[in-house]
Coordinates of C-alpha atoms in Angstrom, one line a residue:
M199 CA -99.2 99.7 -57.8
E200 CA -102.1 102.0 -57.4
P201 CA -101.7 104.5 -54.6
W202 CA -105.0 103.7 -53.0
L203 CA -104.4 100.1 -53.1
L204 CA -101.0 100.5 -51.5
L205 CA -102.6 102.8 -48.8
S206 CA -105.3 100.1 -48.2
L207 CA -102.7 97.4 -47.7
Q208 CA -100.6 99.5 -45.4
V209 CA -103.6 100.4 -43.2
A210 CA -104.9 96.9 -43.1
L211 CA -101.4 95.5 -42.2
S212 CA -100.9 98.2 -39.5
A213 CA -104.3 97.4 -37.9
A214 CA -103.9 93.6 -38.0
F215 CA -101.3 93.6 -35.2
P216 CA -103.5 95.3 -32.5
F217 CA -106.4 92.9 -33.3
V218 CA -104.0 90.1 -32.5
F219 CA -102.5 91.7 -29.4
A220 CA -106.0 92.3 -27.9
G221 CA -106.4 88.5 -27.5
L222 CA -103.2 87.9 -25.6
R223 CA -102.6 87.9 -21.8
P224 CA -101.7 91.3 -20.4
A225 CA -98.0 90.7 -19.9
Q226 CA -97.6 89.1 -23.4
R227 CA -99.8 91.9 -24.8
L228 CA -97.7 94.7 -23.4
T229 CA -94.5 93.0 -24.7
M230 CA -95.6 92.6 -28.2
F231 CA -97.1 96.1 -28.3
T232 CA -93.9 97.5 -27.2
I233 CA -92.0 95.8 -30.0
Y234 CA -94.6 96.9 -32.5
I235 CA -94.6 100.6 -31.5
A236 CA -90.8 100.6 -31.7
A237 CA -90.9 99.2 -35.3
L238 CA -93.5 101.9 -36.4
L239 CA -91.3 104.6 -34.9
M240 CA -88.2 103.2 -36.7
I241 CA -90.2 103.2 -40.0
A242 CA -91.5 106.6 -39.6
G243 CA -88.3 108.1 -38.5
L244 CA -85.7 106.5 -40.8
I245 CA -87.6 105.8 -44.0
G246 CA -90.8 107.9 -43.5
A247 CA -89.7 110.4 -46.2
L248 CA -88.6 107.7 -48.6
Y249 CA -91.8 107.9 -50.6
S250 CA -95.3 109.5 -50.6
L251 CA -98.7 108.7 -52.2
P252 CA -100.3 111.3 -54.3
L253 CA -103.8 112.7 -53.5
P254 CA -106.3 113.7 -56.2
G255 CA -106.3 117.4 -56.7
G256 CA -102.9 117.8 -55.3
G257 CA -101.0 117.0 -52.1
R258 CA -99.6 113.7 -50.9
I259 CA -99.5 111.2 -48.1
P260 CA -95.9 110.4 -46.9
L261 CA -95.0 107.0 -45.5
G262 CA -94.1 108.6 -42.1
G263 CA -97.6 110.0 -41.9
I264 CA -99.1 106.6 -42.4
A265 CA -96.8 105.1 -39.8
Y266 CA -97.6 107.8 -37.2
G267 CA -101.4 107.3 -37.8
A268 CA -100.9 103.5 -37.2
L269 CA -99.1 104.4 -34.0
I270 CA -101.8 106.6 -32.6
M271 CA -104.5 104.1 -33.6
S272 CA -102.8 101.1 -32.0
T273 CA -102.1 103.0 -28.8
M274 CA -105.8 103.9 -28.5
M275 CA -106.9 100.3 -29.2
M276 CA -104.6 98.9 -26.5
H277 CA -105.7 101.6 -24.1
L278 CA -109.2 100.6 -24.7
V279 CA -108.6 96.9 -24.0
S280 CA -106.3 97.3 -21.0
R281 CA -108.3 100.2 -19.3
S282 CA -105.0 101.6 -18.0
L283 CA -102.5 104.3 -19.1
E284 CA -99.7 101.7 -19.3
T285 CA -99.8 101.5 -23.2
V286 CA -100.0 105.2 -23.5
R287 CA -96.9 105.6 -21.1
V288 CA -95.0 103.0 -23.2
T289 CA -95.8 104.8 -26.4
I290 CA -94.7 108.2 -25.0
R291 CA -91.5 106.9 -23.7
L292 CA -90.7 105.1 -27.0
V293 CA -91.6 108.2 -29.0
V294 CA -89.2 110.3 -26.9
I295 CA -86.3 107.7 -26.8
L296 CA -86.5 106.6 -30.3
N297 CA -87.0 110.0 -32.0
V298 CA -84.0 111.3 -30.1
L299 CA -82.0 108.3 -31.2
I300 CA -83.2 108.6 -34.8
G301 CA -82.4 112.3 -34.8
V302 CA -78.9 111.7 -33.7
L303 CA -78.3 108.8 -36.2
L304 CA -79.7 111.0 -39.1
A305 CA -77.5 114.0 -38.0
I306 CA -74.4 111.9 -38.0
T307 CA -75.3 110.4 -41.4
A308 CA -75.9 113.9 -42.9
A309 CA -72.6 115.2 -41.5
A310 CA -70.8 112.2 -43.0
L311 CA -72.3 112.8 -46.4
R312 CA -71.1 116.4 -46.3
S313 CA -67.5 115.3 -45.6
P314 CA -65.3 115.1 -48.8
E315 CA -63.4 112.2 -47.2
V316 CA -66.5 109.8 -46.9
I317 CA -67.0 107.7 -50.0
D318 CA -70.5 108.1 -51.4
P319 CA -71.0 105.6 -54.3
F320 CA -74.7 106.6 -54.8
A321 CA -74.2 110.4 -54.7
T322 CA -76.7 110.6 -51.8
A323 CA -77.7 114.2 -51.0
P324 CA -77.3 115.2 -47.3
A325 CA -80.6 116.9 -47.4
L326 CA -82.1 113.4 -47.6
F327 CA -81.2 112.9 -43.9
S328 CA -81.3 116.6 -42.8
V329 CA -85.1 116.9 -43.4
P330 CA -86.1 113.8 -41.3
I331 CA -84.2 115.2 -38.3
W332 CA -86.6 118.2 -37.9
S333 CA -89.5 115.7 -38.9
A334 CA -88.5 113.4 -36.0
I335 CA -88.2 116.2 -33.5
I336 CA -91.5 118.0 -34.4
G337 CA -93.4 114.8 -35.2
G338 CA -92.4 113.3 -31.9
A339 CA -93.5 116.3 -29.9
L340 CA -96.9 116.3 -31.8
N341 CA -97.4 112.6 -31.3
V342 CA -97.0 113.1 -27.6
T343 CA -99.4 116.0 -27.6
Q344 CA -102.0 114.1 -29.7
L345 CA -102.0 111.1 -27.4
V346 CA -102.5 113.5 -24.3
L347 CA -105.3 115.1 -26.1
L348 CA -106.9 111.8 -27.1
I349 CA -106.8 110.6 -23.5
A350 CA -108.0 113.9 -22.0
V351 CA -111.0 113.9 -24.4
F352 CA -111.8 110.3 -23.8
E353 CA -111.3 110.3 -20.0
R354 CA -113.4 113.5 -19.6
T355 CA -116.1 112.6 -22.1
K356 CA -116.9 109.3 -20.6
R357 CA -118.1 111.0 -17.4
W358 CA -121.2 112.5 -19.0
V359 CA -121.7 110.2 -22.0
T360 CA -123.6 107.1 -21.0
S361 CA -124.2 105.7 -24.5
T362 CA -121.5 103.3 -25.6
G363 CA -122.3 104.0 -29.3
L364 CA -122.0 107.8 -28.8
L365 CA -118.8 107.5 -26.8
G366 CA -117.4 105.3 -29.7
A367 CA -118.4 107.9 -32.3
I368 CA -116.8 110.8 -30.2
Y369 CA -113.7 108.5 -29.9
V370 CA -113.4 108.1 -33.6
A371 CA -114.1 111.7 -34.5
T372 CA -111.6 112.9 -32.0
F373 CA -109.0 110.6 -33.5
V374 CA -109.6 111.8 -37.0
G375 CA -109.8 115.4 -35.9
I376 CA -106.5 115.2 -34.0
L377 CA -104.7 113.6 -37.0
A378 CA -106.0 116.4 -39.2
L379 CA -104.7 118.9 -36.8
D380 CA -101.4 117.1 -36.7
G381 CA -101.1 117.5 -40.5
L382 CA -101.8 121.3 -40.3
L383 CA -99.4 122.0 -37.5
F384 CA -96.6 119.7 -38.6
A385 CA -96.1 121.4 -42.0
N386 CA -96.2 125.0 -40.6
L387 CA -93.9 124.1 -37.6
V388 CA -91.3 122.5 -39.8
A389 CA -91.4 125.4 -42.3
L390 CA -91.1 127.8 -39.4
V391 CA -87.8 126.3 -38.1
E392 CA -86.5 125.5 -41.5
P393 CA -88.0 127.7 -44.3
G394 CA -86.2 125.8 -46.9
M395 CA -88.2 122.7 -46.2
R396 CA -91.5 124.2 -47.4
E397 CA -91.1 122.6 -50.7
V398 CA -90.4 119.2 -49.1
V399 CA -93.2 119.0 -46.5
G400 CA -95.7 121.2 -48.5
S401 CA -98.2 123.7 -47.0
G402 CA -100.3 123.4 -43.9
L403 CA -103.3 122.8 -46.1
D404 CA -101.7 120.0 -47.8
G405 CA -100.8 118.4 -44.5
L406 CA -104.4 118.9 -43.2
R407 CA -105.8 117.2 -46.3
S408 CA -103.2 114.4 -46.1
K409 CA -103.8 113.6 -42.4
L410 CA -107.5 113.9 -42.8
V411 CA -107.4 111.1 -45.4
V412 CA -105.2 109.0 -43.3
G413 CA -107.5 109.5 -40.3
M414 CA -110.6 108.5 -42.3
W415 CA -108.8 105.5 -43.7
F416 CA -107.7 104.3 -40.2
S417 CA -111.1 105.0 -38.8
V418 CA -112.4 102.0 -40.5
P419 CA -110.4 99.4 -38.5
L420 CA -110.8 101.6 -35.5
V421 CA -114.6 101.4 -35.7
A422 CA -114.4 97.6 -36.3
F423 CA -112.3 97.3 -33.2
L424 CA -114.7 99.4 -31.1
V425 CA -117.6 97.2 -32.2
L426 CA -115.7 94.0 -31.5
H427 CA -114.6 95.2 -28.1
R428 CA -117.7 97.2 -27.1
A429 CA -117.8 95.4 -23.8
H430 CA -114.5 97.0 -22.9
L431 CA -115.8 100.3 -24.0
R432 CA -118.7 100.0 -21.5
D433 CA -116.2 99.1 -18.7
H434 CA -114.6 102.6 -19.2
H435 CA -117.5 104.4 -17.5
A436 CA -115.5 104.4 -14.3
A437 CA -113.7 107.3 -12.7
P438 CA -111.2 108.9 -15.2
L439 CA -107.5 108.0 -15.0
E440 CA -104.9 110.7 -13.9
L441 CA -103.3 112.1 -17.1
R442 CA -99.9 112.8 -15.4
A443 CA -99.5 108.9 -15.3
A444 CA -99.3 109.0 -19.1
F445 CA -95.8 110.6 -18.9
A446 CA -94.2 108.8 -15.9
T447 CA -95.1 107.0 -12.8
P448 CA -94.2 109.3 -9.8
R449 CA -91.0 107.8 -8.5
Q450 CA -91.5 109.0 -4.8
E451 CA -95.1 107.7 -4.8
L452 CA -94.0 104.4 -6.4
T453 CA -91.1 104.1 -4.0
A454 CA -93.3 104.8 -1.0
E455 CA -96.0 102.4 -2.1
L456 CA -93.5 99.7 -2.7
A457 CA -91.9 100.4 0.7
R458 CA -95.3 100.3 2.3
R459 CA -96.2 96.9 0.6
E460 CA -92.8 95.4 1.5
E461 CA -93.2 96.6 5.1
A462 CA -96.8 95.1 5.2
V463 CA -95.5 91.8 3.8
E464 CA -92.6 91.7 6.1
R465 CA -95.0 92.4 9.0
Q466 CA -97.3 89.8 7.8
A467 CA -94.5 87.3 7.3
A468 CA -93.0 88.0 10.7
A469 CA -96.4 87.6 12.3
Q470 CA -96.9 84.3 10.4
T471 CA -93.4 83.2 11.3
E472 CA -93.9 84.1 14.9
S473 CA -97.3 82.3 15.0
L474 CA -95.8 79.2 13.4
A475 CA -92.9 79.3 15.9
D476 CA -95.2 79.5 18.8
Q477 CA -97.3 76.6 17.4
L478 CA -94.1 74.6 16.7
T479 CA -92.7 75.2 20.3
T480 CA -96.0 74.4 21.9
T481 CA -96.2 71.2 19.8
M482 CA -92.6 70.2 20.5
E483 CA -92.9 70.9 24.2
S484 CA -96.1 68.9 24.5
I485 CA -94.7 65.9 22.8
T486 CA -93.8 63.1 25.2
D487 CA -90.7 62.1 23.3
A488 CA -87.5 64.0 23.8
I489 CA -86.6 66.1 20.8
G490 CA -83.3 67.9 20.1
T491 CA -81.7 69.6 17.1
I492 CA -78.1 69.9 16.1
D493 CA -76.7 72.1 13.4
R494 CA -74.0 71.2 10.8
S495 CA -71.3 72.5 13.2
W496 CA -72.4 69.9 15.7
R497 CA -73.9 72.5 18.1
I498 CA -77.1 72.1 20.0
T499 CA -79.8 74.4 18.8
Y500 CA -82.8 73.1 20.6
L501 CA -84.1 70.7 23.3
N502 CA -87.6 70.4 24.4
P503 CA -88.4 69.9 28.1
R504 CA -88.4 66.1 27.9
A505 CA -85.0 66.0 26.2
E506 CA -83.6 68.3 29.1
Q507 CA -84.9 65.9 31.5
L508 CA -83.7 62.8 29.8
L509 CA -80.2 64.2 29.0
G510 CA -79.8 66.0 32.3
A511 CA -79.2 69.3 30.6
D512 CA -80.6 72.8 30.6
L513 CA -81.3 74.5 27.3
D514 CA -80.0 77.8 28.3
E515 CA -76.7 76.2 29.3
V516 CA -76.2 73.9 26.4
L517 CA -77.6 76.1 23.6
G518 CA -74.9 76.7 20.9
R519 CA -72.4 74.4 22.6
P520 CA -70.6 71.5 20.7
V521 CA -72.1 68.0 21.4
V522 CA -68.6 66.6 22.0
E523 CA -67.8 69.1 24.7
L524 CA -71.0 68.4 26.5
Y525 CA -70.8 64.5 26.1
P526 CA -67.1 63.6 25.4
E527 CA -67.8 60.0 26.5
G528 CA -70.1 59.7 23.5
L529 CA -67.3 59.7 21.0
G530 CA -67.3 56.4 19.1
S531 CA -70.6 55.2 20.6
G532 CA -73.5 54.0 18.6
F533 CA -75.1 57.4 18.8
D534 CA -71.9 59.2 17.5
R535 CA -71.7 56.8 14.5
A536 CA -75.4 57.1 13.6
Y537 CA -75.2 60.9 13.8
R538 CA -72.2 61.0 11.5
R539 CA -73.8 58.7 8.9
A540 CA -77.0 60.7 8.9
M541 CA -75.1 64.0 8.5
V542 CA -72.8 62.7 5.7
E543 CA -75.1 60.4 3.8
G544 CA -78.4 62.3 4.4
T545 CA -80.1 59.1 5.5
S546 CA -82.4 58.5 8.5
E547 CA -80.9 56.4 11.3
V548 CA -82.2 54.5 14.3
V549 CA -79.8 53.4 17.1
V550 CA -80.2 52.0 20.6
D551 CA -77.3 52.4 22.9
W552 CA -76.3 52.8 26.6
F553 CA -76.3 56.6 27.6
E554 CA -73.9 56.9 30.5
P555 CA -75.0 60.3 31.9
S556 CA -78.5 59.0 32.5
Q557 CA -77.6 55.5 33.2
S558 CA -80.3 54.2 30.8
W559 CA -80.7 52.7 27.4
I560 CA -81.8 55.3 24.8
E561 CA -83.3 54.8 21.4
A562 CA -82.5 57.8 19.0
N563 CA -84.3 58.3 15.7
V564 CA -82.0 60.6 13.6
Y565 CA -83.6 62.7 10.7
P566 CA -81.1 64.7 8.5
S567 CA -82.0 68.1 7.0
D568 CA -80.3 70.9 5.2
D569 CA -79.8 72.7 8.6
G570 CA -78.4 69.7 10.5
L571 CA -80.1 66.8 12.5
T572 CA -83.3 66.4 14.4
V573 CA -83.1 63.6 16.8
Y574 CA -86.1 62.0 18.8
F575 CA -85.0 60.3 22.0
R576 CA -86.8 57.7 24.0
D577 CA -85.9 55.9 27.2
V578 CA -86.1 52.2 26.4
T579 CA -84.3 50.8 29.4
E580 CA -87.3 48.7 30.5
R581 CA -87.8 47.4 27.0
V582 CA -84.1 46.5 26.6
E583 CA -84.1 44.8 30.0
R584 CA -87.2 42.9 29.2
E585 CA -85.7 41.8 25.9
R586 CA -82.4 40.8 27.6
I587 CA -84.4 38.7 30.1
L588 CA -86.4 37.1 27.3
Q589 CA -83.1 36.4 25.4
Q590 CA -81.5 34.9 28.5
I591 CA -84.6 32.7 28.9
A592 CA -84.3 31.7 25.3
D593 CA -80.6 31.0 25.6
R594 CA -81.2 28.8 28.7
E595 CA -83.9 27.0 26.9
Q596 CA -81.6 26.5 24.0
Q597 CA -78.9 25.3 26.3
A598 CA -81.3 22.9 28.1
A599 CA -82.5 21.6 24.7
E600 CA -78.9 21.1 23.6
Q601 CA -78.1 19.4 26.9
L602 CA -81.1 17.1 26.6
R603 CA -80.0 16.3 23.0
H604 CA -76.5 15.6 24.4
L605 CA -77.8 13.5 27.3
N606 CA -79.9 11.6 24.8
Q607 CA -76.9 10.9 22.7
V608 CA -74.9 10.0 25.9
K609 CA -77.7 7.6 27.0
D610 CA -77.8 6.0 23.6
S611 CA -73.9 5.6 23.7
F612 CA -74.1 4.5 27.3
L613 CA -76.7 1.8 26.6
T614 CA -74.8 0.6 23.5
A615 CA -71.4 0.4 25.3
V616 CA -72.7 -1.0 28.5
S617 CA -74.9 -3.6 26.8
H618 CA -71.8 -4.7 24.8
E619 CA -69.6 -4.7 27.9
L620 CA -72.0 -6.5 30.2
R621 CA -73.0 -9.0 27.5
T622 CA -69.4 -10.3 26.9
P623 CA -68.6 -11.1 30.5
L624 CA -72.2 -12.3 31.3
T625 CA -72.0 -14.5 28.2
V626 CA -68.7 -16.0 29.5
V627 CA -70.1 -16.4 33.1
Q628 CA -73.2 -18.1 31.8
G629 CA -71.2 -20.4 29.5
M630 CA -68.8 -21.3 32.3
A631 CA -71.6 -21.9 34.8
A632 CA -73.3 -24.2 32.3
T633 CA -70.1 -26.1 31.7
L634 CA -69.5 -26.6 35.4
Q635 CA -73.1 -28.0 35.7
R636 CA -72.3 -30.5 33.1
L637 CA -68.9 -31.4 34.8
R638 CA -70.5 -32.2 38.2
G639 CA -68.8 -35.4 39.6
S640 CA -66.0 -35.0 36.8
S641 CA -62.5 -35.7 38.0
D642 CA -60.9 -33.2 35.4
L643 CA -59.5 -30.8 37.9
Q644 CA -57.5 -28.9 35.4
L645 CA -60.5 -28.0 33.3
R646 CA -62.5 -27.0 36.4
N647 CA -59.6 -24.7 37.4
R648 CA -59.6 -23.0 34.0
I649 CA -63.3 -22.5 34.1
E650 CA -63.2 -21.1 37.7
D651 CA -60.4 -18.7 36.7
A652 CA -62.5 -17.5 33.7
L653 CA -65.5 -17.0 36.0
A654 CA -63.3 -15.1 38.4
D655 CA -61.8 -12.8 35.7
N656 CA -65.2 -12.0 34.1
A657 CA -66.8 -11.4 37.6
E658 CA -64.0 -9.0 38.2
R659 CA -64.6 -7.3 34.9
L660 CA -68.2 -6.9 35.7
A661 CA -67.3 -5.5 39.1
T662 CA -64.9 -3.0 37.6
L663 CA -67.5 -1.9 35.0
L664 CA -70.2 -1.5 37.6
G665 CA -67.8 0.3 39.9
D666 CA -67.0 2.8 37.1
L667 CA -70.6 3.4 36.4
L668 CA -71.3 4.1 40.0
D669 CA -68.4 6.5 40.1
V670 CA -69.7 8.4 37.1
D671 CA -73.1 8.7 38.8
R672 CA -71.6 9.9 42.1
L673 CA -69.3 12.4 40.3
S674 CA -72.2 13.8 38.3
R675 CA -74.2 14.4 41.6
G676 CA -71.2 15.9 43.4
L677 CA -71.0 13.0 45.9
L678 CA -67.6 11.9 45.1
T679 CA -64.7 14.1 46.4
A680 CA -61.0 13.7 46.7
Q681 CA -59.4 12.7 50.0
P682 CA -55.8 13.9 49.6
V683 CA -52.9 12.7 51.7
R684 CA -49.1 12.7 51.4
F685 CA -47.7 9.5 49.7
D686 CA -44.9 8.4 47.4
V687 CA -46.5 8.2 44.0
V688 CA -43.5 6.3 42.4
T689 CA -44.2 3.3 44.8
K690 CA -47.8 3.4 44.1
A691 CA -47.2 3.6 40.3
T692 CA -44.8 0.7 40.4
E693 CA -47.5 -1.4 42.1
I694 CA -50.1 -0.4 39.5
I695 CA -47.9 -1.2 36.6
A696 CA -47.0 -4.6 38.0
A697 CA -50.6 -5.5 38.2
S698 CA -51.3 -4.1 34.7
P699 CA -51.9 -6.5 31.7
V700 CA -49.3 -4.4 29.8
V701 CA -46.6 -4.7 32.4
E702 CA -44.1 -6.2 30.1
R703 CA -44.3 -3.3 27.7
V704 CA -44.3 -0.5 30.2
R705 CA -41.2 1.8 30.7
L706 CA -41.4 4.0 33.8
E707 CA -39.6 7.2 33.8
A708 CA -39.6 8.7 37.3
P709 CA -37.3 9.9 40.1
G710 CA -36.4 7.5 43.0
S711 CA -39.3 8.9 45.0
L712 CA -41.9 11.7 44.5
E713 CA -44.1 12.7 47.4
V714 CA -47.4 14.2 46.2
H715 CA -50.5 15.5 48.1
A716 CA -53.5 13.7 46.4
D717 CA -56.1 11.0 46.9
P718 CA -54.1 7.7 46.5
V719 CA -57.2 5.7 45.4
R720 CA -58.1 8.2 42.7
C721 CA -54.4 8.3 41.6
E722 CA -54.3 4.6 41.3
R723 CA -57.5 4.6 39.2
I724 CA -56.2 7.4 37.0
L725 CA -53.0 5.4 36.1
A726 CA -54.8 2.1 35.8
N727 CA -57.4 3.5 33.4
L728 CA -54.6 5.2 31.3
L729 CA -52.7 1.9 31.1
D730 CA -55.9 0.0 30.3
N731 CA -56.6 2.4 27.5
A732 CA -53.0 2.0 26.1
G733 CA -53.4 -1.8 26.2
K734 CA -56.7 -1.6 24.4
Y735 CA -55.7 0.9 21.6
A736 CA -52.0 0.1 21.4
P737 CA -51.7 -3.7 21.7
E738 CA -48.1 -3.6 20.5
G739 CA -45.1 -1.5 21.2
P740 CA -43.7 0.1 24.3
V741 CA -45.8 2.2 26.7
T742 CA -44.0 5.1 28.5
V743 CA -45.2 6.3 31.9
R744 CA -43.6 9.5 33.0
L745 CA -43.9 11.0 36.6
A746 CA -42.8 14.5 37.5
G747 CA -43.6 17.0 40.1
F748 CA -46.1 19.8 39.5
G749 CA -46.6 22.9 41.8
V750 CA -46.4 22.2 45.5
H751 CA -46.5 18.5 45.9
G752 CA -48.4 18.1 42.8
L753 CA -48.1 15.5 40.1
R754 CA -47.7 15.5 36.2
L755 CA -48.4 12.1 34.8
E756 CA -47.9 11.2 31.2
V757 CA -48.6 8.0 29.3
H758 CA -47.3 7.8 25.8
D759 CA -47.9 4.6 23.6
E760 CA -46.9 4.0 20.0
G761 CA -50.3 2.9 18.7
P762 CA -52.1 4.5 15.8
G763 CA -52.7 7.7 17.8
I764 CA -55.8 10.0 18.1
P765 CA -57.2 12.0 15.2
D766 CA -56.8 15.8 15.6
E767 CA -60.6 16.3 15.5
E768 CA -61.0 13.8 18.4
L769 CA -58.5 15.3 20.8
A770 CA -60.8 17.5 22.6
S771 CA -63.4 14.8 23.1
V772 CA -61.3 11.7 24.2
F773 CA -62.1 12.5 27.9
D774 CA -65.9 12.9 27.4
P775 CA -68.2 10.4 29.0
F776 CA -69.0 7.4 26.8
H777 CA -66.9 8.8 23.9
R778 CA -65.1 6.2 21.8
V779 CA -62.6 7.1 19.1
E780 CA -63.0 3.8 17.2
H781 CA -66.6 2.5 17.3
D782 CA -65.6 -0.8 15.5
H783 CA -62.6 -1.6 17.6
P784 CA -62.4 -5.2 18.7
Q785 CA -62.5 -4.0 22.3
P786 CA -64.5 -0.8 22.0
G787 CA -65.1 -0.3 25.8
T788 CA -67.7 2.0 27.3
G789 CA -65.9 5.3 27.0
V790 CA -66.0 5.5 30.9
G791 CA -62.3 5.0 31.7
L792 CA -60.9 8.2 30.3
A793 CA -63.9 10.1 31.4
L794 CA -63.2 9.0 35.0
V795 CA -59.5 10.2 34.6
A796 CA -60.7 13.6 33.7
E797 CA -63.2 13.8 36.6
F798 CA -60.8 12.5 39.1
A799 CA -58.3 15.1 38.0
A800 CA -60.9 17.8 38.3
I801 CA -61.9 16.9 41.8
H802 CA -58.2 17.5 42.6
G803 CA -58.4 21.0 40.9
G804 CA -56.4 19.6 38.0
R805 CA -57.0 18.6 34.4
A806 CA -56.4 15.9 31.7
W807 CA -55.8 16.4 28.0
A808 CA -54.4 14.6 24.9
E809 CA -51.5 16.1 23.1
P810 CA -51.6 16.1 19.3
N811 CA -49.2 13.2 18.2
R812 CA -50.9 11.6 15.2
H813 CA -49.0 8.7 13.7
Q814 CA -46.7 8.5 16.8
G815 CA -49.2 7.0 19.3
A816 CA -51.4 8.6 21.9
H817 CA -49.9 11.1 24.4
L818 CA -52.2 11.6 27.4
I819 CA -51.4 14.0 30.2
V820 CA -52.8 14.6 33.7
E821 CA -51.8 17.4 36.1
L822 CA -52.8 17.4 39.7
P823 CA -51.7 20.7 41.3
G824 CA -51.2 19.4 44.9
E825 CA -51.4 21.7 47.9
G826 CA -52.6 25.2 48.0
T827 CA -55.2 24.7 45.2
T828 CA -58.8 24.6 45.8
G829 CA -61.8 24.5 43.5
P830 CA -62.0 23.6 39.9
P831 CA -58.9 23.9 37.7
A832 CA -58.1 27.3 36.0
D833 CA -59.3 27.7 32.5
R834 CA -55.9 27.2 30.9
E835 CA -55.3 26.7 27.2
R836 CA -54.4 23.1 26.5
T837 CA -51.0 22.4 25.0
G838 CA -51.1 22.1 21.3

């Protein structure tokens, strides 16, 4: 390849990178520039002596000289764009560091090649690595000097040169001149420290001519760069930069400046924090809701004045103390459970519960955070009481509605039962009366007697039905009470059984005599109604009546028949007014008889119930406590 073509390609490639870097952001530009300068230094130091390009009329341009020219040109381009000494400082540091590193590596390599124990398959001469060592040392020192001279000339010249074009021309001329001076000094300095290297590096005149050509060649992209970025060149008419910053940033000044900035930032942050804290405190204290905070150790960290008032606590006394220590009665409460859920699950909670210390209902809105919990309290006693009253009113209205529905059902049952019960005897009475009218003057006394007996029986049935209904009415209004006296219940039971239609099937199990303290009329009605019920629902089989003492002169009465029995689901209802177990029974009745049994027992302070005895007949029990008992019966669980 032609030498001049090769030189042109190397100059173009070296200049292409700074043109690209100039368009990057400052941080990216500095990073890419650092990598690029390091690469140029490695090329110049390690393979800079690998080959040279011949010059017409004698002399040569070494590869290292081209690389160092690209280094100086690129540094000045980046300095022009950044308007700071940061790129120059980076170049100087890299020149020093990498030249020292390269010199050490080359010295080690030269020493290894001189050792007879090292295998050298290419018969490499140690001088190949010895020469670049001095080149690296002297070349590095000259590079640093050249950069400082360029910066000094540029920073001083721009004070009195106002023309951008003139300043650019001086900039390029200085660049070429300094490179030419480098070629003159480099060859002489290397020959001075190592006379045997004169043949390798040539004379000072050769170096001057070589670097002058390199400078002229690199001045072409440099001029193009100055024209492209002339706006940056105009911006450099400000005060000159301090040249000492090209070598290092003064550590003491930098440390002091950083300290001053950190202190200023801390002061500013502290002032802002204090201001925000004051604003937050003012806001929290002005809020009408009670606010408190709890850390993750369950210790109180803040209470606003309203919270102090509501919780009956003083912030100075409770600050930092565990919640459980201050309010041990709260363990397991709704508040405690809500706090723990919020702390563990990180979810907001709302709870309303009774707070014993303040004797009030409190609504707590709990909000978790990384530091613990923030709780908003509100006294909602008035609201809870109002809701409770409204609920009580709603419950009473519901109960009244249910009672009305029940009464309506009872009314329907009553009308159905009474109409049937009244219709049967009334029909008989009407029929018998009509028959008697037709038999006027008849001499058939036997027929008249049967008719009169039927009239008497059905009239008695009507009287009993009306009496039962009147008793139900008086009991419902509290007009019917017990008039207890001492009497022998066995004698009374014997009389009632003898008058019962089921007398032939009744077996009485009782002591010879049993004195009780009760109302004999009501007791008579109780037993008569139970026997009537047995006769109606158990028309066959024995009926057992069992009498026993209960309490002080009390009575336990049991009637057990062997009829079909009472379904389990009906046991609790057989004593309800107008309730009938079998609606299609041939003698359904009114459902009043057993209801009167329960009511008569109740006015004695006793009770009546049905024992579960399905498929073995009905087993009805009445207990009258006797003396020493007043008021309604105790709420005792029924047997079975």
